[in-house]
mmCIF file of C-alpha atoms in Angstrom:
data_model
loop_
_atom_site.group_PDB
_atom_site.id
_atom_site.type_symbol
_atom_site.label_atom_id
_atom_site.label_comp_id
_atom_site.label_asym_id
_atom_site.label_seq_id
_atom_site.Cartn_x
_atom_site.Cartn_y
_atom_site.Cartn_z
ATOM 1 C CA MET X 1 -132.739 -33.330 41.084
ATOM 2 C CA ALA X 2 -129.834 -33.317 38.804
ATOM 3 C CA THR X 3 -128.092 -30.025 38.353
ATOM 4 C CA ALA X 4 -127.294 -28.945 34.791
ATOM 5 C CA SER X 5 -123.613 -28.960 34.076
ATOM 6 C CA PRO X 6 -122.079 -25.628 32.971
ATOM 7 C CA PRO X 7 -121.615 -25.171 29.283
ATOM 8 C CA ALA X 8 -118.322 -26.212 27.929
ATOM 9 C CA ARG X 9 -115.862 -23.343 27.454
ATOM 10 C CA LEU X 10 -115.053 -22.832 23.745
ATOM 11 C CA GLU X 11 -111.290 -22.629 23.279
ATOM 12 C CA PRO X 12 -109.738 -21.422 20.002
ATOM 13 C CA VAL X 13 -108.057 -24.232 18.125
ATOM 14 C CA PRO X 14 -104.562 -23.224 17.072
ATOM 15 C CA ILE X 15 -103.793 -23.551 13.451
ATOM 16 C CA SER X 16 -100.461 -23.485 11.763
ATOM 17 C CA PRO X 17 -99.426 -20.591 9.516
ATOM 18 C CA THR X 18 -99.698 -23.001 6.542
ATOM 19 C CA GLU X 19 -103.392 -23.658 7.163
ATOM 20 C CA GLY X 20 -106.502 -21.531 6.848
ATOM 21 C CA ALA X 21 -107.239 -18.215 5.320
ATOM 22 C CA THR X 22 -104.651 -16.286 7.359
ATOM 23 C CA VAL X 23 -102.002 -17.201 4.909
ATOM 24 C CA PHE X 24 -103.664 -15.014 2.324
ATOM 25 C CA VAL X 25 -104.948 -12.174 4.537
ATOM 26 C CA ALA X 26 -102.292 -9.638 3.379
ATOM 27 C CA LEU X 27 -102.644 -10.536 -0.337
ATOM 28 C CA ARG X 28 -106.449 -10.522 -0.119
ATOM 29 C CA ASP X 29 -106.364 -7.127 1.506
ATOM 30 C CA LEU X 30 -104.108 -5.747 -1.218
ATOM 31 C CA ARG X 31 -106.536 -7.046 -3.867
ATOM 32 C CA PHE X 32 -109.668 -6.049 -2.111
ATOM 33 C CA ALA X 33 -108.724 -2.467 -1.176
ATOM 34 C CA LYS X 34 -106.910 -1.586 -4.375
ATOM 35 C CA GLY X 35 -107.798 2.043 -4.218
ATOM 36 C CA ARG X 36 -106.487 2.618 -0.708
ATOM 37 C CA PHE X 37 -103.254 0.699 -1.327
ATOM 38 C CA THR X 38 -102.694 2.351 -4.713
ATOM 39 C CA LEU X 39 -103.030 5.699 -3.086
ATOM 40 C CA MET X 40 -100.696 4.851 -0.297
ATOM 41 C CA GLY X 41 -98.277 3.340 -2.823
ATOM 42 C CA ALA X 42 -98.378 6.545 -4.803
ATOM 43 C CA VAL X 43 -97.519 8.595 -1.635
ATOM 44 C CA VAL X 44 -94.580 6.261 -0.899
ATOM 45 C CA ALA X 45 -93.411 6.638 -4.527
ATOM 46 C CA LEU X 46 -93.623 10.418 -4.439
ATOM 47 C CA LEU X 47 -91.726 10.600 -1.181
ATOM 48 C CA THR X 48 -89.008 8.159 -2.401
ATOM 49 C CA GLY X 49 -88.567 10.158 -5.670
ATOM 50 C CA LEU X 50 -88.256 13.413 -3.785
ATOM 51 C CA VAL X 51 -85.726 12.081 -1.332
ATOM 52 C CA LEU X 52 -83.758 10.576 -4.232
ATOM 53 C CA PHE X 53 -83.770 13.929 -6.017
ATOM 54 C CA LEU X 54 -82.535 15.681 -2.888
ATOM 55 C CA TYR X 55 -79.870 13.037 -2.199
ATOM 56 C CA GLY X 56 -78.516 13.220 -5.724
ATOM 57 C CA LEU X 57 -78.639 17.047 -5.621
ATOM 58 C CA THR X 58 -76.866 17.121 -2.253
ATOM 59 C CA GLY X 59 -74.065 14.964 -3.665
ATOM 60 C CA GLY X 60 -73.921 16.860 -6.863
ATOM 61 C CA LEU X 61 -73.726 20.267 -5.194
ATOM 62 C CA ALA X 62 -71.067 18.897 -2.724
ATOM 63 C CA ALA X 63 -68.903 17.736 -5.624
ATOM 64 C CA ASP X 64 -69.561 21.002 -7.519
ATOM 65 C CA SER X 65 -68.284 22.882 -4.492
ATOM 66 C CA SER X 66 -65.352 20.822 -3.370
ATOM 67 C CA SER X 67 -64.181 18.405 -6.017
ATOM 68 C CA ALA X 68 -60.909 20.253 -6.586
ATOM 69 C CA LEU X 69 -60.120 19.981 -2.890
ATOM 70 C CA ALA X 70 -61.448 16.415 -2.440
ATOM 71 C CA GLY X 71 -59.345 15.213 -5.341
ATOM 72 C CA LEU X 72 -56.034 16.346 -3.829
ATOM 73 C CA PRO X 73 -53.838 13.403 -2.807
ATOM 74 C CA ALA X 74 -53.498 14.700 0.702
ATOM 75 C CA ARG X 75 -54.438 13.432 4.131
ATOM 76 C CA ALA X 76 -54.648 16.667 6.110
ATOM 77 C CA VAL X 77 -54.964 20.448 5.629
ATOM 78 C CA VAL X 78 -53.235 23.039 7.824
ATOM 79 C CA PHE X 79 -54.976 26.388 8.300
ATOM 80 C CA GLY X 80 -53.112 29.443 9.500
ATOM 81 C CA GLY X 81 -55.326 30.196 12.417
ATOM 82 C CA PRO X 82 -58.089 28.700 14.608
ATOM 83 C CA ALA X 83 -60.796 29.066 11.992
ATOM 84 C CA VAL X 84 -61.368 26.342 9.262
ATOM 85 C CA SER X 85 -61.738 28.840 6.391
ATOM 86 C CA PHE X 86 -59.852 29.123 3.155
ATOM 87 C CA THR X 87 -61.048 32.701 2.844
ATOM 88 C CA ASP X 88 -59.819 33.899 6.276
ATOM 89 C CA SER X 89 -56.720 31.703 6.531
ATOM 90 C CA ALA X 90 -53.210 32.740 5.511
ATOM 91 C CA ILE X 91 -49.990 30.839 6.064
ATOM 92 C CA ASP X 92 -47.038 33.054 6.904
ATOM 93 C CA ALA X 93 -43.401 32.245 6.332
ATOM 94 C CA GLY X 94 -42.748 31.035 9.897
ATOM 95 C CA GLN X 95 -45.735 28.662 9.862
ATOM 96 C CA ARG X 96 -44.676 27.256 6.460
ATOM 97 C CA ALA X 97 -41.129 26.675 7.623
ATOM 98 C CA ALA X 98 -42.206 24.979 10.872
ATOM 99 C CA TRP X 99 -44.488 22.567 9.082
ATOM 100 C CA GLN X 100 -42.159 21.850 6.170
ATOM 101 C CA ALA X 101 -39.379 20.926 8.630
ATOM 102 C CA ALA X 102 -41.719 18.354 10.190
ATOM 103 C CA ALA X 103 -43.889 17.163 7.370
ATOM 104 C CA ASP X 104 -44.422 16.887 3.610
ATOM 105 C CA ALA X 105 -46.481 20.048 3.763
ATOM 106 C CA ARG X 106 -46.981 22.036 0.520
ATOM 107 C CA PRO X 107 -48.617 25.495 0.227
ATOM 108 C CA LEU X 108 -52.104 25.794 -1.270
ATOM 109 C CA GLY X 109 -53.531 29.041 -2.661
ATOM 110 C CA VAL X 110 -57.152 29.502 -3.668
ATOM 111 C CA SER X 111 -58.814 32.527 -5.228
ATOM 112 C CA MET X 112 -61.601 33.522 -7.560
ATOM 113 C CA THR X 113 -60.967 35.529 -10.736
ATOM 114 C CA ARG X 114 -61.752 35.660 -14.414
ATOM 115 C CA LEU X 115 -59.954 33.774 -17.157
ATOM 116 C CA GLY X 116 -59.808 35.566 -20.465
ATOM 117 C CA THR X 117 -58.695 34.509 -23.916
ATOM 118 C CA GLY X 118 -55.890 36.462 -25.521
ATOM 119 C CA ALA X 119 -54.198 39.568 -24.087
ATOM 120 C CA GLY X 120 -56.564 41.644 -22.028
ATOM 121 C CA GLY X 121 -59.429 39.124 -22.423
ATOM 122 C CA ALA X 122 -60.244 39.005 -18.712
ATOM 123 C CA ALA X 123 -60.801 42.732 -18.620
ATOM 124 C CA SER X 124 -62.768 43.134 -21.712
ATOM 125 C CA GLY X 125 -64.947 40.001 -21.479
ATOM 126 C CA THR X 126 -66.958 39.010 -24.485
ATOM 127 C CA GLY X 127 -67.332 41.786 -26.931
ATOM 128 C CA SER X 128 -67.952 42.171 -30.619
ATOM 129 C CA GLY X 129 -65.046 44.501 -30.952
ATOM 130 C CA GLY X 130 -62.232 42.443 -29.560
ATOM 131 C CA GLY X 131 -63.777 39.089 -30.153
ATOM 132 C CA ARG X 132 -62.484 37.869 -26.754
ATOM 133 C CA ALA X 133 -64.209 35.824 -24.137
ATOM 134 C CA ALA X 134 -63.902 35.415 -20.348
ATOM 135 C CA SER X 135 -65.117 33.029 -17.739
ATOM 136 C CA SER X 136 -65.299 33.179 -13.928
ATOM 137 C CA VAL X 137 -62.995 30.508 -12.476
ATOM 138 C CA SER X 138 -61.476 29.295 -9.245
ATOM 139 C CA VAL X 139 -57.674 29.357 -9.344
ATOM 140 C CA VAL X 140 -55.844 26.693 -7.289
ATOM 141 C CA GLY X 141 -52.148 27.219 -6.850
ATOM 142 C CA VAL X 142 -50.424 24.033 -5.640
ATOM 143 C CA ASP X 143 -47.476 21.821 -6.503
ATOM 144 C CA PRO X 144 -48.198 20.320 -9.979
ATOM 145 C CA ALA X 145 -47.444 16.899 -8.536
ATOM 146 C CA LEU X 146 -50.689 17.170 -6.518
ATOM 147 C CA GLN X 147 -52.850 18.414 -9.414
ATOM 148 C CA PRO X 148 -54.973 16.156 -11.571
ATOM 149 C CA ARG X 149 -52.966 14.748 -14.498
ATOM 150 C CA ALA X 150 -53.571 16.662 -17.725
ATOM 151 C CA THR X 151 -55.417 14.556 -20.333
ATOM 152 C CA VAL X 152 -54.153 16.848 -23.074
ATOM 153 C CA GLY X 153 -50.763 18.680 -22.861
ATOM 154 C CA ASP X 154 -48.820 18.876 -19.551
ATOM 155 C CA ASN X 155 -49.335 20.124 -16.001
ATOM 156 C CA PRO X 156 -48.245 23.715 -15.558
ATOM 157 C CA ARG X 157 -44.784 25.042 -15.147
ATOM 158 C CA PRO X 158 -44.075 28.532 -13.789
ATOM 159 C CA GLY X 159 -46.052 31.067 -15.798
ATOM 160 C CA GLU X 160 -48.486 28.487 -17.141
ATOM 161 C CA VAL X 161 -52.009 27.359 -16.254
ATOM 162 C CA ALA X 162 -53.849 24.113 -16.850
ATOM 163 C CA VAL X 163 -57.578 24.607 -17.567
ATOM 164 C CA SER X 164 -60.410 22.229 -16.988
ATOM 165 C CA ALA X 165 -62.125 20.552 -19.903
ATOM 166 C CA GLY X 166 -65.279 22.510 -19.475
ATOM 167 C CA VAL X 167 -63.529 25.869 -19.508
ATOM 168 C CA ALA X 168 -61.446 24.784 -22.461
ATOM 169 C CA ALA X 169 -64.543 23.857 -24.369
ATOM 170 C CA GLU X 170 -66.375 27.043 -23.443
ATOM 171 C CA LEU X 171 -63.537 29.300 -24.485
ATOM 172 C CA GLY X 172 -62.050 27.227 -27.267
ATOM 173 C CA LEU X 173 -58.635 26.840 -25.531
ATOM 174 C CA HIS X 174 -55.805 24.476 -26.452
ATOM 175 C CA PRO X 175 -52.322 23.980 -25.072
ATOM 176 C CA GLY X 176 -50.051 26.810 -26.060
ATOM 177 C CA ASP X 177 -52.844 29.431 -26.236
ATOM 178 C CA PRO X 178 -52.206 32.753 -24.361
ATOM 179 C CA VAL X 179 -54.718 33.663 -21.649
ATOM 180 C CA THR X 180 -55.112 36.304 -18.960
ATOM 181 C CA LEU X 181 -55.799 35.218 -15.362
ATOM 182 C CA GLY X 182 -56.664 38.292 -13.388
ATOM 183 C CA PRO X 183 -53.869 40.755 -14.144
ATOM 184 C CA ALA X 184 -51.414 38.149 -15.252
ATOM 185 C CA ARG X 185 -50.720 36.837 -18.769
ATOM 186 C CA LEU X 186 -50.100 33.092 -18.868
ATOM 187 C CA THR X 187 -49.968 30.233 -21.327
ATOM 188 C CA VAL X 188 -52.201 27.197 -21.329
ATOM 189 C CA SER X 189 -50.141 24.135 -20.579
ATOM 190 C CA GLY X 190 -52.849 21.499 -20.805
ATOM 191 C CA ILE X 191 -56.383 20.316 -20.263
ATOM 192 C CA THR X 192 -57.410 18.588 -16.984
ATOM 193 C CA PRO X 193 -60.510 16.743 -15.959
ATOM 194 C CA ASP X 194 -63.341 18.857 -14.765
ATOM 195 C CA ARG X 195 -62.912 19.907 -11.089
ATOM 196 C CA SER X 196 -64.501 22.890 -9.253
ATOM 197 C CA TRP X 197 -64.236 24.919 -6.136
ATOM 198 C CA GLY X 198 -67.084 26.877 -4.732
ATOM 199 C CA HIS X 199 -69.198 26.051 -7.832
ATOM 200 C CA ALA X 200 -66.655 27.706 -10.059
ATOM 201 C CA PRO X 201 -64.606 25.600 -12.529
ATOM 202 C CA THR X 202 -61.026 25.161 -11.410
ATOM 203 C CA VAL X 203 -57.845 26.076 -13.289
ATOM 204 C CA TRP X 204 -54.509 25.086 -11.973
ATOM 205 C CA THR X 205 -51.171 26.701 -11.607
ATOM 206 C CA ASP X 206 -48.127 26.390 -9.385
ATOM 207 C CA GLU X 207 -48.171 28.213 -6.032
ATOM 208 C CA PRO X 208 -45.526 30.907 -6.833
ATOM 209 C CA THR X 209 -47.524 31.835 -9.994
ATOM 210 C CA TRP X 210 -50.638 31.960 -7.891
ATOM 211 C CA GLU X 211 -48.940 34.396 -5.509
ATOM 212 C CA ARG X 212 -48.037 36.628 -8.468
ATOM 213 C CA ILE X 213 -51.573 36.545 -9.775
ATOM 214 C CA GLY X 214 -52.800 37.700 -6.282
ATOM 215 C CA GLY X 215 -50.206 40.411 -5.898
ATOM 216 C CA GLY X 216 -48.027 38.628 -3.390
ATOM 217 C CA ALA X 217 -50.938 36.996 -1.436
ATOM 218 C CA GLN X 218 -50.028 34.446 1.199
ATOM 219 C CA PRO X 219 -51.057 30.816 0.685
ATOM 220 C CA SER X 220 -54.491 29.949 2.033
ATOM 221 C CA ALA X 221 -53.297 26.681 3.680
ATOM 222 C CA LEU X 222 -50.826 23.894 3.655
ATOM 223 C CA VAL X 223 -51.678 20.387 2.426
ATOM 224 C CA VAL X 224 -49.912 17.446 4.098
ATOM 225 C CA ALA X 225 -49.350 15.187 1.169
ATOM 226 C CA GLY X 226 -47.056 12.458 2.503
ATOM 227 C CA SER X 227 -45.071 11.992 5.707
ATOM 228 C CA GLY X 228 -45.827 14.076 8.629
ATOM 229 C CA PRO X 229 -45.984 14.313 12.441
ATOM 230 C CA ALA X 230 -46.620 10.845 13.870
ATOM 231 C CA GLY X 231 -50.045 10.688 15.476
ATOM 232 C CA LYS X 232 -52.644 13.352 16.463
ATOM 233 C CA GLU X 233 -50.686 14.463 19.564
ATOM 234 C CA SER X 234 -47.641 15.467 17.481
ATOM 235 C CA ALA X 235 -49.854 17.354 15.110
ATOM 236 C CA LYS X 236 -51.547 19.099 18.003
ATOM 237 C CA ALA X 237 -48.265 20.036 19.454
ATOM 238 C CA LEU X 238 -47.064 21.468 16.132
ATOM 239 C CA ASP X 239 -50.330 23.345 15.821
ATOM 240 C CA ALA X 240 -49.836 24.829 19.290
ATOM 241 C CA ALA X 241 -46.226 25.828 18.547
ATOM 242 C CA SER X 242 -46.969 27.391 15.142
ATOM 243 C CA HIS X 243 -50.527 28.722 15.877
ATOM 244 C CA THR X 244 -52.096 26.699 13.145
ATOM 245 C CA ARG X 245 -54.981 24.230 13.003
ATOM 246 C CA THR X 246 -54.866 20.877 11.326
ATOM 247 C CA VAL X 247 -57.938 18.948 10.157
ATOM 248 C CA THR X 248 -58.521 15.994 7.857
ATOM 249 C CA LEU X 249 -59.028 16.549 4.169
ATOM 250 C CA ASP X 250 -62.670 15.708 4.394
ATOM 251 C CA ALA X 251 -63.194 18.031 7.334
ATOM 252 C CA SER X 252 -61.541 20.884 5.452
ATOM 253 C CA LYS X 253 -64.393 21.042 3.041
ATOM 254 C CA SER X 254 -66.254 23.116 5.613
ATOM 255 C CA GLY X 255 -63.680 25.791 5.070
ATOM 256 C CA ILE X 256 -65.112 26.461 1.531
ATOM 257 C CA ASP X 257 -67.466 29.406 1.676
ATOM 258 C CA GLY X 258 -71.048 28.272 1.886
ATOM 259 C CA PHE X 259 -70.367 24.536 1.852
ATOM 260 C CA SER X 260 -71.528 23.769 5.358
ATOM 261 C CA ALA X 261 -74.658 25.876 5.093
ATOM 262 C CA GLU X 262 -75.641 24.438 1.817
ATOM 263 C CA GLN X 263 -75.021 20.791 2.784
ATOM 264 C CA GLY X 264 -76.596 21.298 6.225
ATOM 265 C CA SER X 265 -79.804 22.724 4.776
ATOM 266 C CA LEU X 266 -80.248 19.903 2.168
ATOM 267 C CA THR X 267 -79.443 17.211 4.763
ATOM 268 C CA LEU X 268 -82.021 18.692 7.218
ATOM 269 C CA ILE X 269 -84.693 18.474 4.487
ATOM 270 C CA GLN X 270 -83.790 14.913 3.813
ATOM 271 C CA GLY X 271 -84.174 14.140 7.446
ATOM 272 C CA PHE X 272 -87.650 15.680 7.562
ATOM 273 C CA LEU X 273 -88.702 13.734 4.543
ATOM 274 C CA PHE X 274 -87.478 10.496 6.129
ATOM 275 C CA ALA X 275 -89.410 11.291 9.351
ATOM 276 C CA ILE X 276 -92.511 12.172 7.261
ATOM 277 C CA SER X 277 -92.333 8.840 5.446
ATOM 278 C CA ALA X 278 -92.268 6.930 8.809
ATOM 279 C CA LEU X 279 -95.215 8.945 10.111
ATOM 280 C CA VAL X 280 -97.184 8.513 6.895
ATOM 281 C CA ALA X 281 -96.697 4.777 6.893
ATOM 282 C CA GLY X 282 -97.500 4.610 10.601
ATOM 283 C CA ALA X 283 -100.666 6.738 10.267
ATOM 284 C CA PHE X 284 -101.933 4.628 7.326
ATOM 285 C CA PHE X 285 -101.435 1.243 8.956
ATOM 286 C CA THR X 286 -102.855 2.510 12.286
ATOM 287 C CA VAL X 287 -106.119 3.435 10.556
ATOM 288 C CA TRP X 288 -106.034 0.267 8.560
ATOM 289 C CA THR X 289 -105.522 -1.866 11.666
ATOM 290 C CA VAL X 290 -108.392 -0.148 13.506
ATOM 291 C CA GLN X 291 -110.728 -0.694 10.533
ATOM 292 C CA ARG X 292 -109.813 -4.415 10.491
ATOM 293 C CA LYS X 293 -110.184 -4.941 14.189
ATOM 294 C CA ALA X 294 -113.221 -7.165 13.842
ATOM 295 C CA ASP X 295 -111.606 -9.180 11.128
ATOM 296 C CA ILE X 296 -108.495 -9.670 13.256
ATOM 297 C CA ALA X 297 -110.676 -10.717 16.240
ATOM 298 C CA VAL X 298 -112.356 -13.375 14.049
ATOM 299 C CA LEU X 299 -108.955 -14.723 12.914
ATOM 300 C CA LYS X 300 -107.778 -14.903 16.533
ATOM 301 C CA ALA X 301 -111.008 -16.682 17.574
ATOM 302 C CA ILE X 302 -110.309 -19.458 15.017
ATOM 303 C CA GLY X 303 -106.730 -19.902 16.197
ATOM 304 C CA ALA X 304 -104.472 -17.371 14.433
ATOM 305 C CA GLY X 305 -101.734 -16.277 16.756
ATOM 306 C CA SER X 306 -100.873 -12.602 17.386
ATOM 307 C CA GLY X 307 -97.301 -13.189 16.213
ATOM 308 C CA TYR X 308 -98.378 -14.573 12.847
ATOM 309 C CA LEU X 309 -100.847 -11.731 12.298
ATOM 310 C CA VAL X 310 -98.211 -9.175 13.143
ATOM 311 C CA ARG X 311 -95.837 -10.751 10.668
ATOM 312 C CA ASP X 312 -98.610 -10.970 8.103
ATOM 313 C CA ALA X 313 -99.343 -7.253 8.526
ATOM 314 C CA LEU X 314 -95.635 -6.328 8.329
ATOM 315 C CA GLY X 315 -95.339 -8.406 5.139
ATOM 316 C CA GLN X 316 -98.191 -6.390 3.715
ATOM 317 C CA ALA X 317 -96.427 -3.132 4.667
ATOM 318 C CA LEU X 318 -93.121 -4.419 3.200
ATOM 319 C CA ALA X 319 -94.708 -5.323 -0.153
ATOM 320 C CA LEU X 320 -96.410 -1.881 -0.325
ATOM 321 C CA LEU X 321 -93.191 -0.006 0.616
ATOM 322 C CA LEU X 322 -90.985 -2.098 -1.835
ATOM 323 C CA LEU X 323 -93.380 -1.621 -4.746
ATOM 324 C CA GLY X 324 -94.086 2.086 -4.147
ATOM 325 C CA GLY X 325 -90.419 2.760 -3.322
ATOM 326 C CA ALA X 326 -89.168 0.982 -6.463
ATOM 327 C CA VAL X 327 -91.564 3.017 -8.656
ATOM 328 C CA GLY X 328 -90.479 6.242 -6.987
ATOM 329 C CA ALA X 329 -86.738 5.347 -7.227
ATOM 330 C CA ALA X 330 -87.066 4.476 -10.861
ATOM 331 C CA ALA X 331 -88.849 7.725 -11.622
ATOM 332 C CA GLY X 332 -86.332 9.683 -9.588
ATOM 333 C CA ALA X 333 -83.390 8.018 -11.359
ATOM 334 C CA VAL X 334 -84.832 8.918 -14.767
ATOM 335 C CA GLY X 335 -85.424 12.535 -13.660
ATOM 336 C CA GLY X 336 -81.896 12.689 -12.206
ATOM 337 C CA ALA X 337 -80.454 11.505 -15.445
ATOM 338 C CA VAL X 338 -82.292 14.246 -17.283
ATOM 339 C CA LEU X 339 -81.086 16.851 -14.802
ATOM 340 C CA LYS X 340 -77.470 15.644 -15.098
ATOM 341 C CA ALA X 341 -77.604 15.710 -18.910
ATOM 342 C CA SER X 342 -78.854 19.332 -18.733
ATOM 343 C CA GLY X 343 -75.792 20.342 -16.719
ATOM 344 C CA THR X 344 -77.348 20.420 -13.273
ATOM 345 C CA PRO X 345 -74.891 19.272 -10.539
ATOM 346 C CA PHE X 346 -76.442 15.885 -9.737
ATOM 347 C CA THR X 347 -74.798 12.733 -8.522
ATOM 348 C CA LEU X 348 -76.318 9.620 -10.035
ATOM 349 C CA ASP X 349 -74.924 6.211 -9.021
ATOM 350 C CA ALA X 350 -75.882 3.049 -7.295
ATOM 351 C CA ALA X 351 -75.761 4.622 -3.852
ATOM 352 C CA THR X 352 -78.063 7.561 -5.006
ATOM 353 C CA VAL X 353 -80.779 5.046 -5.714
ATOM 354 C CA ALA X 354 -80.090 2.392 -2.997
ATOM 355 C CA VAL X 355 -79.694 4.690 -0.024
ATOM 356 C CA PRO X 356 -83.010 6.620 -0.280
ATOM 357 C CA LEU X 357 -84.930 3.438 -1.238
ATOM 358 C CA SER X 358 -83.471 1.428 1.684
ATOM 359 C CA ALA X 359 -84.068 4.244 4.128
ATOM 360 C CA MET X 360 -87.656 4.688 3.050
ATOM 361 C CA VAL X 361 -88.363 0.960 3.432
ATOM 362 C CA VAL X 362 -86.728 0.673 6.822
ATOM 363 C CA LEU X 363 -88.347 3.772 8.273
ATOM 364 C CA GLY X 364 -91.748 2.922 6.717
ATOM 365 C CA LEU X 365 -91.504 -0.534 8.308
ATOM 366 C CA ALA X 366 -90.655 1.067 11.684
ATOM 367 C CA GLY X 367 -93.742 3.280 11.435
ATOM 368 C CA ALA X 368 -95.910 0.291 10.380
ATOM 369 C CA ALA X 369 -94.467 -1.797 13.262
ATOM 370 C CA LEU X 370 -95.633 0.829 15.719
ATOM 371 C CA ALA X 371 -99.094 0.799 14.196
ATOM 372 C CA VAL X 372 -99.689 -2.942 13.968
ATOM 373 C CA ARG X 373 -98.678 -3.559 17.526
ATOM 374 C CA ARG X 374 -102.411 -2.940 18.162
ATOM 375 C CA ILE X 375 -103.049 -6.468 16.775
ATOM 376 C CA VAL X 376 -101.612 -8.010 19.964
ATOM 377 C CA ALA X 377 -104.249 -6.190 22.076
ATOM 378 C CA VAL X 378 -107.228 -7.338 19.987
ATOM 379 C CA ASP X 379 -109.551 -9.572 22.057
ATOM 380 C CA PRO X 380 -110.934 -12.528 20.019
ATOM 381 C CA LEU X 381 -114.148 -12.416 22.085
ATOM 382 C CA THR X 382 -115.052 -9.268 20.295
ATOM 383 C CA ALA X 383 -115.722 -11.603 17.287
ATOM 384 C CA LEU X 384 -118.499 -13.222 19.415
ATOM 385 C CA GLY X 385 -120.109 -9.921 20.304
ATOM 386 C CA ALA X 386 -118.777 -9.833 23.932
ATOM 387 C CA ALA X 387 -117.816 -6.217 23.602
ATOM 388 C CA ARG X 388 -121.227 -5.055 22.356
#
């Protein structure tokens, strides 16, 4: 009696990525589940817009707090003690002499006061009787050669002050006008581009005049503008000998009151938003992959490889992230332009748009990649009911 031969085992027939329906899986999903993908795209757009707002605001507040310092043509700042703080630092005569003997170090004084128009304006403020006006300003006393070049008039000589364009417009000042800066009476020498320190518009004077305004106050720091000690070791040796601390110009920004706390808080919020974007994308595509498990099994049963299906799913995620991110970035850029026009400190340039958008796409893809890895584990036999 002849025995029946076992049934032939069905093997999936491989197909190339250019054949079959798998080429269009991602696009068909996008068209079929419009509501789901529109909702997810809206979430991506909102997150991208929010991150862009925070990124631009972070840069704008940083510039509004430190642009006067960042614009100095210096490579290092010397503080008169271990702390990096313009408020707590003071350079004494011995420290100044030691550094100036070894480097092109020039004294820098910083203070906050009120700038008034006319004699006694700073004390009286704006009043109907005197017709004078006053504005809170940051006063930077430094060698005029290191100050921003005046666009109208000249840089200040002793007994003069150069005011920023915003302050000049607010108070109606022109070169030659008398002003009061704290207790001192000075003359406006010129109008400079807008710079600020600690969110207060900056006016510029020479360092000896700054000392007179402050009643003989010592300089807050020294700026190393040109030649100096060769190498970090020489700078460290000079710091140890003169009891000072030298940091780079960029690192010295943390010495401005509130700068580090403000920037740290905003940067932390940005980091949380980036993490949330990755989690949201990962959660969405995890659920989506689970719901499509049977479809994926069918595609595998007819020969679609796991690698191709993973690439297809990541292409779908990339399309969603790019479209939603682009919409959010465009909306954020328009909103940022409106904020900037209203006077809010906001940085709006190519990096403000490109960095948040790129980060959202990359992190979203990372989250999606963790989700779609489930495709590799899908058994094609589930398409034939073997798991039932």
